[in-house]
Amino acid sequence: MMLVEKGMLDELRKSGVDIVGDVPWGTHFCQFYQTKDDLISVLVPYFKAGLENNEFCMWVTSELLDVEDAKEALRKVVSDIDSYLEKGQIEIIPYPDWYLEDGIFDSERVLNGWVEKLNNARAQNYDGFRLTGNTFWLEKKDLNDFFNYEKDVNNVIGNYQMMVLCTYCLDKCSAAEIIDVVVNHQFALIKREKKWELIESVKHKITADKLKKTQQTYSSLFNNMMDGYAYCEMLYDDENHPVDFIYLNVNDAFERLTGLKNVESKKVCEVIPDIAEAHPELLEIYGRVASTGRAEKFEIEFKPLGIWLSVAVFSPEKNYFIATFDNFTERKLAEKELERTLDELKRSNQELEQFAYVASHDLQEPLRMVSSFTQLLEMKYKDELDAEALEYIGFAVDGAKRMQLLINDLLEYSRVTRKSTEFEAVNIEKVLDEVLFNLEIVIEENQAIIIRESLPEIQSDYGQMVQLFQNLIGNALKYRSEETPEIRISAQKEDDHWIFSVADNGIGMDSEYFVQVFKIFRRLNTQDEHEGTGIGLAITKRIIEHHGGRIWVESEPGKGSTFYFTIPKTVNNHF
């Protein structure tokens, strides 16, 4: 490292920015911008002054203003910019080439890199080093590391012939982040009413009065922010326990988000009398931050005002703190309403499942009695009854059988999510073998052609998989056309799930029925046309949803149907 004598550091240099004027070496300031023109209006004259005053310059670009944009902007003001670029007095590079190595931001490496650039510049007889870096590339996860890096920059460059201007996109910064940025720089440039204004950092104020005045200046900026902001002084009892605090300054958003008016210079116990009883932890948190200087974040249901707040607290100096916050009451109420609705829906579904199970189970015995005694009646009095009476008995027996089938399907429907079997590795090839064995007779009767592609092993319930494929293949056979039935079963792997398909060349259906076919008791044909209860596809849908997947159908009348369903590669038990 190359330290310089104090006399050199006191030397004033032209910043090129009118509102800033001349500054000494070691100056570290920032600019908040919103547009490309904002950047150009400050950075171009900043570097023009550096080039004309024999300084080595480095411009690290980011979004809104890339390398070519920067060169073009300089070319309009610095006629011989190409000669400066050619001889290496100025470097213009994109941010990944400087801030990120292998995609990682290393503050120590970057800071040492600046010092090395200065040493090289001094070795080439440049008077010093002027630089800027755009922070648009910063991700939220890198902010703390970068703010710590900015603190180090602020502490280190005072010993070097360097001038640093950092640029921050105002739209990407929260109120708390803006304060962090300002605190870590000697001053900040803010555009207000089309004019640049200069705000000095709290760290560079000497007395508490100047601190308060500067904080009021900050408030004028934060009044335009969406986040609420309050600057407060902590009050302690004789034993140094936090007991109250005074609102020194708040922004418009504070009043809008809390509904509290005219709070400045008032104690919180005057503004919210029951706060100590309702939230004693708040005074503890604020007192801890004000005394230790360590920032804290938390969410709270603020009972005195009936609102939910997301709060970030930090201390600019001992015994003072700032409560930047966001009111997310509407979101919280919506979440609670959604939770309540989901709980009610879950409870309702459980009650319906229980009702279906109990009702179906309890109907079994009387239904068996109706069927059995009707058949006994036919056997005993067959020779004494006329054809019409026998036909009536046939209707009764057939109705009882259909009712028995309907009850069995209802029981199966209610059992899908009631089963406690753990999901396990299931080979769908074996599932299909069992399904085709079960359907062997109906397949032969229809002379159906079954085409099966390679099928995977998945985490699932074996029995339900058998039921699922049996329903879909049985459906394809039931709704066959005049052609020889052809059914194709296949599967393909997607990112995090499998997509299965069962395609047929049957009668097909109109698109208006694509949703209806999966609803319970919804039939597209009469009982005379095709037997069934209208529950089979509803059971299939329930099985798939139980496994965390979804099902849909694609079809055209006369061109067959293809049923698709998904099963996640990793399935949580009992969705």
Coordinates of C-alpha atoms in Angstrom, one line a residue, residues 11 20 30 47 115 169 237 280 346 386 408 412 446 449 478 492 540 551 555:
E11 CA -5.2 19.2 -1.8
V20 CA -20.2 19.4 -5.1
C30 CA -22.8 8.6 -3.6
F47 CA -14.7 12.0 -15.3
V115 CA -5.5 0.3 -3.9
C169 CA -30.7 3.0 -8.2
D237 CA -34.8 5.3 33.9
P280 CA -43.1 -4.3 26.5
K346 CA -60.9 -28.9 5.0
D386 CA -97.6 -62.9 -14.5
N408 CA -69.4 -49.2 -3.4
E412 CA -64.1 -46.0 -2.6
N446 CA -63.6 -56.2 -27.3
I449 CA -55.2 -53.8 -28.8
K478 CA -66.5 -48.7 -22.3
Q492 CA -42.4 -39.1 -20.1
T540 CA -59.2 -41.1 -10.5
I551 CA -55.3 -34.7 -14.4
S555 CA -60.4 -35.1 -27.0

